[in-house]
Coordinates of C-alpha atoms in Angstrom, one line a residue:
X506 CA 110.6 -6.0 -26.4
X507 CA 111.4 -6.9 -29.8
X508 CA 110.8 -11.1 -30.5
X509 CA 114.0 -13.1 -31.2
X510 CA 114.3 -14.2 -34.8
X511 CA 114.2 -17.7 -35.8
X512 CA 117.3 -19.7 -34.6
X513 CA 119.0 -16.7 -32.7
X514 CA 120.7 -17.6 -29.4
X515 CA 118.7 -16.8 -26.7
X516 CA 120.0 -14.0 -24.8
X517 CA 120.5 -14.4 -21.2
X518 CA 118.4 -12.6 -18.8
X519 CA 120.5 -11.0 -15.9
X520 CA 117.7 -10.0 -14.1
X521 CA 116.7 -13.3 -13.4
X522 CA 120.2 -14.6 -13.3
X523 CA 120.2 -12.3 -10.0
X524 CA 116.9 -12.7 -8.8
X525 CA 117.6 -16.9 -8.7
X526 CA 121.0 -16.3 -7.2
X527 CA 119.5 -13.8 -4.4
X528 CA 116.3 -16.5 -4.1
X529 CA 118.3 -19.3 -2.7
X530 CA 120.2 -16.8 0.2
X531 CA 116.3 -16.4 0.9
X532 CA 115.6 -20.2 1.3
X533 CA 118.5 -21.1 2.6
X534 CA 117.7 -18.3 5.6
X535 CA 114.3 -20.3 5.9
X536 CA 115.2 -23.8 5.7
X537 CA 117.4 -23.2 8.0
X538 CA 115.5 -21.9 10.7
X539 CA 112.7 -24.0 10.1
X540 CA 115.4 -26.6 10.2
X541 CA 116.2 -26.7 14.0
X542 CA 112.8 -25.2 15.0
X543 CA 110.7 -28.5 13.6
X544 CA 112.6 -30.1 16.2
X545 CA 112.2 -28.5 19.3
X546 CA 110.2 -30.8 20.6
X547 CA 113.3 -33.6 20.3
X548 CA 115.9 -30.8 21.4
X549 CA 113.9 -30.3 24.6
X550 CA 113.4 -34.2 25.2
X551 CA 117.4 -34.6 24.5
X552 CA 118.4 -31.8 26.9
X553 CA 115.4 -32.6 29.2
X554 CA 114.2 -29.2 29.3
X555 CA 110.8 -27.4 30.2
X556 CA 109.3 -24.2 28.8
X557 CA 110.6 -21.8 30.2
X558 CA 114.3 -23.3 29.4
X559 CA 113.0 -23.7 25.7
X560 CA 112.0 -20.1 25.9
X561 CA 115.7 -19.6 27.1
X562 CA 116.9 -21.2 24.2
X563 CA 115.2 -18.9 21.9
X564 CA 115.9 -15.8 24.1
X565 CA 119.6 -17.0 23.0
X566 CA 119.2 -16.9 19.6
X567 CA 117.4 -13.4 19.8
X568 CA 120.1 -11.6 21.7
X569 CA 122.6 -12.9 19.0
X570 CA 120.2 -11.0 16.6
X571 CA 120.4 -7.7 18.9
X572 CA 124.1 -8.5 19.2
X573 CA 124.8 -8.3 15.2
X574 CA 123.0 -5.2 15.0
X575 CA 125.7 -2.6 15.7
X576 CA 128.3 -5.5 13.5
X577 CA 126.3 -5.1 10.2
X578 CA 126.6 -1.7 9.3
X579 CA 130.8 -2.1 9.6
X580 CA 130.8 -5.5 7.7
X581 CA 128.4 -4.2 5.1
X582 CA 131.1 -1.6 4.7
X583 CA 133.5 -3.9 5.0
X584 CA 132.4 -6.8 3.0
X585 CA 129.7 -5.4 0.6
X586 CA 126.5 -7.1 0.8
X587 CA 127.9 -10.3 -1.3
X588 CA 130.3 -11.5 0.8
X589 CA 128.8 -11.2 4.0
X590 CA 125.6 -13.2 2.5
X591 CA 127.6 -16.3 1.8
X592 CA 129.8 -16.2 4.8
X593 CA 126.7 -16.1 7.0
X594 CA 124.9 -18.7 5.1
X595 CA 128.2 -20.7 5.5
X596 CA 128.3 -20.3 9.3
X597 CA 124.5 -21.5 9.9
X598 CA 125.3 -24.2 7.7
X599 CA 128.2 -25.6 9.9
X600 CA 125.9 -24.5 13.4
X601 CA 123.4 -26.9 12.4
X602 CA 125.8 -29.4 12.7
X603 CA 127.0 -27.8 16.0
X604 CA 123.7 -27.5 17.4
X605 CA 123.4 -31.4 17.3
X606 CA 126.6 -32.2 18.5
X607 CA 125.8 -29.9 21.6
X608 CA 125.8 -32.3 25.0
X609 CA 124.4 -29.9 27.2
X610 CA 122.0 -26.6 27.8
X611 CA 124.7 -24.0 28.3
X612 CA 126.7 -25.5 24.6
X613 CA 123.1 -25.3 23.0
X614 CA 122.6 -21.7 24.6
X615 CA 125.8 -21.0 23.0
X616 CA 125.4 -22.2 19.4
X617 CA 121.8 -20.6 19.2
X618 CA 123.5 -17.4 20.2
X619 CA 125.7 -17.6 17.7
X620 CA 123.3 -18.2 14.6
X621 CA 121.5 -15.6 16.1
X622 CA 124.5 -13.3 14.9
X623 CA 124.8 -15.0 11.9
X624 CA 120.6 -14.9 11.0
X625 CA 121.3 -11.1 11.5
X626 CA 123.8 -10.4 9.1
X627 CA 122.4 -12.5 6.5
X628 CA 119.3 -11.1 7.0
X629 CA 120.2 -7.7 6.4
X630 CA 122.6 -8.7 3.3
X631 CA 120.0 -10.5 1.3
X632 CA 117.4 -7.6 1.5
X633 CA 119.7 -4.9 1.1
X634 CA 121.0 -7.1 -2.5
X635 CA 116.8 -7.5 -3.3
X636 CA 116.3 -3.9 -2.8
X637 CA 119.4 -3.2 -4.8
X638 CA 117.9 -5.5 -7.6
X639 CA 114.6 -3.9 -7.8
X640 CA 116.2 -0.5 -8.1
X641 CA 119.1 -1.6 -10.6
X642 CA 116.3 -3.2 -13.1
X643 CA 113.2 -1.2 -11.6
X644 CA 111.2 -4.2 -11.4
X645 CA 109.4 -5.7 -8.5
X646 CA 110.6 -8.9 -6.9
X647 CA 110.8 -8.4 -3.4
X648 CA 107.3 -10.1 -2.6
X649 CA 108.6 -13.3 -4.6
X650 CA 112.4 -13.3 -2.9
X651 CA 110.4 -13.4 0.5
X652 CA 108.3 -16.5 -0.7
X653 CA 111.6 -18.5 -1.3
X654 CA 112.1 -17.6 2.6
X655 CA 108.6 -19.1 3.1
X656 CA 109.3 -21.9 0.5
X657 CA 112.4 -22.8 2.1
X658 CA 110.6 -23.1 5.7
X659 CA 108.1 -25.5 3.9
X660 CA 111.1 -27.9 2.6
X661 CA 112.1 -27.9 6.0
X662 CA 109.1 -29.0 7.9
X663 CA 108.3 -31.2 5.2
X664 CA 112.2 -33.0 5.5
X665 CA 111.5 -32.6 9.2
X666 CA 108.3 -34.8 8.9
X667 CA 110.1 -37.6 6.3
X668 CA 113.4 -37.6 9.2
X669 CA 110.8 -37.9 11.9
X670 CA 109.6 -41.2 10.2
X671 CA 112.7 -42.9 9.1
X672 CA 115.0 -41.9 12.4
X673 CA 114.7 -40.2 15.7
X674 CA 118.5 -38.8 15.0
X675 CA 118.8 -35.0 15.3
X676 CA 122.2 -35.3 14.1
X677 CA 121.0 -37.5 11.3
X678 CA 118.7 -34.7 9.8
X679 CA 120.9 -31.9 10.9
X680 CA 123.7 -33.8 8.3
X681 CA 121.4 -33.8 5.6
X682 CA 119.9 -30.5 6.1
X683 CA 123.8 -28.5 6.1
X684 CA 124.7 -30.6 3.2
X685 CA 121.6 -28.3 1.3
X686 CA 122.6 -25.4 3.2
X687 CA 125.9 -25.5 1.0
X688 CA 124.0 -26.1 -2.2
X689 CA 122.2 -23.3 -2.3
X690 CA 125.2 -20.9 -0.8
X691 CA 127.3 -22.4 -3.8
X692 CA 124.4 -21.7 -6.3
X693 CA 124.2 -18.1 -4.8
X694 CA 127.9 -17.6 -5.3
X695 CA 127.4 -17.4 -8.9
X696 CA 125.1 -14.6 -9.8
X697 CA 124.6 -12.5 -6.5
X698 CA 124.9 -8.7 -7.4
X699 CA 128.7 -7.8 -6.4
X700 CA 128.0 -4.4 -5.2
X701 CA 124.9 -2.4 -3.4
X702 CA 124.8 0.4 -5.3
X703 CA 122.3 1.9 -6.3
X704 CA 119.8 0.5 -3.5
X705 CA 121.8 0.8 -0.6
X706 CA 122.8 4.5 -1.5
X707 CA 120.1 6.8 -2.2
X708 CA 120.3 10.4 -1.4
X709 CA 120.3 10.7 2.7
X710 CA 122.3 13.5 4.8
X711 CA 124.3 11.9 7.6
X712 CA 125.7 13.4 10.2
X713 CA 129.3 11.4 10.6
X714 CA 129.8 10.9 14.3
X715 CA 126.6 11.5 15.8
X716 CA 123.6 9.4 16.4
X717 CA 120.1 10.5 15.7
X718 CA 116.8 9.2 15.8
X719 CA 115.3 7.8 13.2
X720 CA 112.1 9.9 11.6
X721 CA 109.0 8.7 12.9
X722 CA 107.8 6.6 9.7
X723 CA 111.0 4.7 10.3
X724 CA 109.9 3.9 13.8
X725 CA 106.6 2.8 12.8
X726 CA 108.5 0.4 10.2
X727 CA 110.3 -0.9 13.1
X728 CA 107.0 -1.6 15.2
X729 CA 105.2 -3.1 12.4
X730 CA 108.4 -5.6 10.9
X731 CA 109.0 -6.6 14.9
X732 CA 105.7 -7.6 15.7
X733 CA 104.9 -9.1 12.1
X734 CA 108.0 -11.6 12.5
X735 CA 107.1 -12.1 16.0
X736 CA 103.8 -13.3 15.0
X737 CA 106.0 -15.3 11.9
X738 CA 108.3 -16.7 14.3
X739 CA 106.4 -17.7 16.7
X740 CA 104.4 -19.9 14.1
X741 CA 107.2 -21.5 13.2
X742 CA 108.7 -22.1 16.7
X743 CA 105.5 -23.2 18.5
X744 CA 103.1 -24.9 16.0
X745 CA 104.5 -27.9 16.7
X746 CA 104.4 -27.9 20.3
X747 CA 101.0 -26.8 20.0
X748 CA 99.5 -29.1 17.5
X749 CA 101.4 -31.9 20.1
X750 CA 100.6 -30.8 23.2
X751 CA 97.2 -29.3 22.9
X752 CA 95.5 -30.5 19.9
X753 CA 97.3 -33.9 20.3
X754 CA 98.7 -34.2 17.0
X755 CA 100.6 -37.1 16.4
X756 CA 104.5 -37.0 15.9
X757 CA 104.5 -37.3 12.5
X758 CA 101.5 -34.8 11.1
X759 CA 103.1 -32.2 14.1
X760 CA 105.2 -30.5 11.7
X761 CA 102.6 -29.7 9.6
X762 CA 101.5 -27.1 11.3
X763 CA 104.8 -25.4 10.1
X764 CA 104.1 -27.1 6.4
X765 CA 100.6 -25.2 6.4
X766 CA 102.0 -21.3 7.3
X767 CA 105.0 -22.0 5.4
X768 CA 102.8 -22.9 2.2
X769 CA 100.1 -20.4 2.4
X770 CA 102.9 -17.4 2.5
X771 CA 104.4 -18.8 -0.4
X772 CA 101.4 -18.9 -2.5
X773 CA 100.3 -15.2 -1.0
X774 CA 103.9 -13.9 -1.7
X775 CA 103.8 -15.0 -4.9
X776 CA 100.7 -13.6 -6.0
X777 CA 101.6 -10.0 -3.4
X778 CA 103.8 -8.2 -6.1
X779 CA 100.7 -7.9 -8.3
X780 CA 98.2 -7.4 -5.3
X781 CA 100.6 -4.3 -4.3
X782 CA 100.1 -2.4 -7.6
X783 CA 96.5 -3.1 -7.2
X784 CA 95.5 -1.8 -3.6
X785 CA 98.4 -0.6 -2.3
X786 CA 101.0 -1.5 0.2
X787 CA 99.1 -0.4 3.6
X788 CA 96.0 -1.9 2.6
X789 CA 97.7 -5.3 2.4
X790 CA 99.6 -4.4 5.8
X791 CA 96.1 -3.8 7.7
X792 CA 94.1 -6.6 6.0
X793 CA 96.5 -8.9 6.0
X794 CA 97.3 -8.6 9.8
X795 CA 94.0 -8.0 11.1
X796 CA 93.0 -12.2 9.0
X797 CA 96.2 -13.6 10.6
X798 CA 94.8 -12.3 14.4
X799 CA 91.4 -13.5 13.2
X800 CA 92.7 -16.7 12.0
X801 CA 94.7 -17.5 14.9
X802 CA 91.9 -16.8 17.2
X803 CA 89.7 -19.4 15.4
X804 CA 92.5 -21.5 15.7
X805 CA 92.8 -21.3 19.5
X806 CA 88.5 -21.6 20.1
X807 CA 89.1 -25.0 18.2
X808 CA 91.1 -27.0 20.0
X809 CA 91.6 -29.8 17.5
X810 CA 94.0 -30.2 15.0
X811 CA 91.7 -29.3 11.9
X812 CA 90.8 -26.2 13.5
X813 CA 94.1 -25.7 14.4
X814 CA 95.4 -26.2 10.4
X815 CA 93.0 -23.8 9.3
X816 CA 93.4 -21.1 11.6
X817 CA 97.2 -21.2 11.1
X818 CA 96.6 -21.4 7.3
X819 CA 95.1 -18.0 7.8
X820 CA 98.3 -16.5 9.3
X821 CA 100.1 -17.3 7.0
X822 CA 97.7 -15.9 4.3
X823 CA 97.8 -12.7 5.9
X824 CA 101.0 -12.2 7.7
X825 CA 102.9 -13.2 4.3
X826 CA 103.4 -9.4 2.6
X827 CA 103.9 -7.6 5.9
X828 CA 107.9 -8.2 5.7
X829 CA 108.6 -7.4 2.1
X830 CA 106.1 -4.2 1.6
X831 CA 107.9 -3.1 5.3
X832 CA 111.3 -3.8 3.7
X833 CA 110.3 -1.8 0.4
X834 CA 108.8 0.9 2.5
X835 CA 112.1 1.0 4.5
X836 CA 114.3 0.6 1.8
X837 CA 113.3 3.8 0.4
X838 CA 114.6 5.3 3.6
X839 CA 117.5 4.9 2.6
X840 CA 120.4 2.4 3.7
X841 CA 120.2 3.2 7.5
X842 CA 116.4 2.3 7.4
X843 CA 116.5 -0.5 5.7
X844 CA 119.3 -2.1 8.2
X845 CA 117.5 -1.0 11.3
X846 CA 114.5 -2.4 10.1
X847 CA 115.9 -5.8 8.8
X848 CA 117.4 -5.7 12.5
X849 CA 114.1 -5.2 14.0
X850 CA 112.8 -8.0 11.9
X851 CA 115.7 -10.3 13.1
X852 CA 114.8 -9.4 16.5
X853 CA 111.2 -10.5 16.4
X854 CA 111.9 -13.2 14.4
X855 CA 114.2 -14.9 16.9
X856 CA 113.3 -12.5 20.3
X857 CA 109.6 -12.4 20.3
X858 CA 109.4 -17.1 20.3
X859 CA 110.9 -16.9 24.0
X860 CA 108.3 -14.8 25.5
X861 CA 105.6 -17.0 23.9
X862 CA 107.5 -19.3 26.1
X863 CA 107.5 -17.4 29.6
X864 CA 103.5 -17.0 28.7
X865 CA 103.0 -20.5 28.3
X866 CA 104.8 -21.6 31.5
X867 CA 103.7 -19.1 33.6
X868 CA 99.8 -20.0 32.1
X869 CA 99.7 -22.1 29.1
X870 CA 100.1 -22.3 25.7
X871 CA 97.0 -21.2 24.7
X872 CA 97.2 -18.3 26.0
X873 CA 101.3 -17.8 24.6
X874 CA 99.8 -18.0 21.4
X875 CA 97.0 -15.5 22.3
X876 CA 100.1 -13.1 22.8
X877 CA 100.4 -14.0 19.2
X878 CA 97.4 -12.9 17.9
X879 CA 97.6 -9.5 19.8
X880 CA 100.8 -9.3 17.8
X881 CA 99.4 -9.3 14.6
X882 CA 96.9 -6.7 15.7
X883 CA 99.5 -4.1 16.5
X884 CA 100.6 -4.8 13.1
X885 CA 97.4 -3.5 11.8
X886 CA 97.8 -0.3 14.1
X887 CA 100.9 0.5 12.9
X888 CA 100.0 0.1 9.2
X889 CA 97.6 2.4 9.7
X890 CA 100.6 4.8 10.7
X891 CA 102.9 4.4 7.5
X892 CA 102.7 6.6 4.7
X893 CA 103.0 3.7 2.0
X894 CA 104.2 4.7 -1.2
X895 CA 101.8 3.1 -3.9
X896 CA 103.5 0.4 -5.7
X897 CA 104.3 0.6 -9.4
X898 CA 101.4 -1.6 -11.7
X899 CA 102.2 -5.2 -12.7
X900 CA 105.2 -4.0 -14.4
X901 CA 106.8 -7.3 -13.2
X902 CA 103.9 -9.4 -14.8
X903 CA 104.0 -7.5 -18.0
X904 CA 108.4 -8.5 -18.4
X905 CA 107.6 -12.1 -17.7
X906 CA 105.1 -12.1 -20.3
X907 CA 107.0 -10.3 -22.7
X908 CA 110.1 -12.9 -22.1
X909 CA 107.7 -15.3 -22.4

């Protein structure tokens, strides 16, 4: 890149213009999420629930995420990947403030459902516009986008802790948390990509009419993005609870348990992009995976909250690039792959939580987060399974240098 002369207008970058406005449907997806799940433990006192009716609760928000799998593909059509981003991000704004309102279990069953749908469509818009940005500019980013989602889960257990101090009001922090939900959808507006192509239409036969099953790399994609946002979700979901309940963490340092994952996969998906052109997608996969079923496992022989902190600090170290070099890998699948995939990951993200649920009444917690850990072991397995495509060098590290 040639340097700009001497009192020339800087040129605007539209690849970052893009990768900013694509960023915040990332954290908004996070923050809100993390939003509602730092206060479980309030929801469940308000609605005077037990575990297995919190595992419910989550169960409801994972069969809105298999619900919206069959609607994404005709609103994608539809819509385009642009407008169905901000009109999910929209809805999950306004559910937050729904989900407080709620006076009973069934309404709260029904608004969880709902931003199950919602989490699904979004989900599967934002990656399909990051894969269409990394193919439009051929640079990488998808590692980065993903720490936003990470980034945005650590604002939100980190509000959650400063609410938890000043008020006990769930519609108090709900208020404040949709109000930044519409921020960052209204900074989105202005630079997402306003068409999929060239990402979400590479060259794939289709057979109009008839269903077929998806080649068996796909399948293995599935497995490994299911199991890896299990093993996400449930961090997020649970930590608290556990850090409560078993390490007898007080109310206010609970959340961090949230603030610790959510910061140790930013800092890893930050640096992942570069790490990718280094070793290689599926050595990242394995690794990573087989320290986050490692570090939970410490975390559970502990039983205090330091112990705890680390361990978890460990998943999140190692279970941060299992999403985006799965989504890569899918994307190059083609359009189909990547939304059954994203799907997948929706699933786990929101499906897997309840079961740690049933585990933990049934027997404890302890052993609902050992279900964990065995998650992020089949991760591993299945990486093993995937032929990665080796990433391109620090091509991404080189531009930023040169725009620097």
């Amino acid at each position: 890149m040639s340097p700009v002369p001497d009192g020339a207008p800087a040129v605007p970058d539209p690849f970052r213009r893009h990768q900013w406005a694509i960023a915040a449907l990332f954290c908004s997806l996070g923050f809100q999420y993390a939003t509602w799940a730092s206060r479980i433990p309030a929801l469940k006192d308000d609605l005077g629930l037990g575990a297995a009716e919190v595992g419910v609760l989550l169960m409801a928000a994972g069969i809105g995420a298999v619900v919206s799998f069959p609607l994404v593909d005709p609103l994608m059509r539809r819509l385009g990947s642009r407008r169905l981003a901000l009109l999910s991000a929209l809805g999950l704004a306004l559910l937050l403030l729904a989900l407080a309102a709620a006076p009973n279990y069934p309404l709260a069953l029904l608004v969880l459902g709902a931003d199950g749908v919602l989490v699904g469509c979004l989900n599967v818009a934002m990656n399909a516009q990051g894969a269409a940005l990394e193919a439009r500019f051929e640079r990488t980013t998808m590692a980065r986008l993903h720490a936003t989602f990470s980034g945005g889960s650590l604002l939100a257990a980190l509000l959650a802790s400063r609410m938890n101090a000043m008020t006990s009001s769930v519609p108090a922090h709900f208020a404040v948390a949709a109000a930044l939900l519409l921020l960052l959808a209204a900074y989105a507006r202005t630079g997402l990509l306003t068409e999929d192509e060239p990402a979400s239409q590479p060259a794939q036969k289709k057979r109009r009419g008839r269903w077929a099953m998806p080649p068996r790399v796909v399948l293995w994609m599935c497995c490994a993005m299911a199991f890896g946002t299990v093993t996400e979700g449930a961090m997020n979901d649970w930590s608290t609870l556990y850090l409560q309940e078993v390490a007898d963490a007080s109310r206010q340092s609970a959340p961090l348990g949230i603030a610790v994952v959510s910061g140790m996969m930013v800092l890893a998906r930050l640096f992942a992009d570069r790490w990718r052109g280094r070793w290689g997608d599926g050595r990242i996969v394995v690794s990573g995976s087989t320290l986050a079923a490692a570090g939970l496992a410490l975390a559970l022989l502990s039983g205090n909250v330091g112990g705890a902190l680390v361990g978890f600090a460990c998943v999140g170290l190692g279970i941060a690039a299992v999403t985006p070099c799965v989504y890569v890998a899918a994307a190059r699948q083609g359009s189909d792959a990547l939304a059954l995939v994203a799907a997948m990951g929706t699933t786990g993200l929101l499906a897997g939580p309840p079961l740690i649920g049933f585990v933990a009444n049934a027997s404890s917690l302890v052993w609902g987060f050992g279900v964990v850990a065995l998650a992020a072991a089949v991760v591993a397995l299945c990486g093993t399974r995937i032929s990665w495509t080796h990433a391109p060098g620090p091509r991404t590290d080189r531009a930023e240098l040169a725009e620097t």
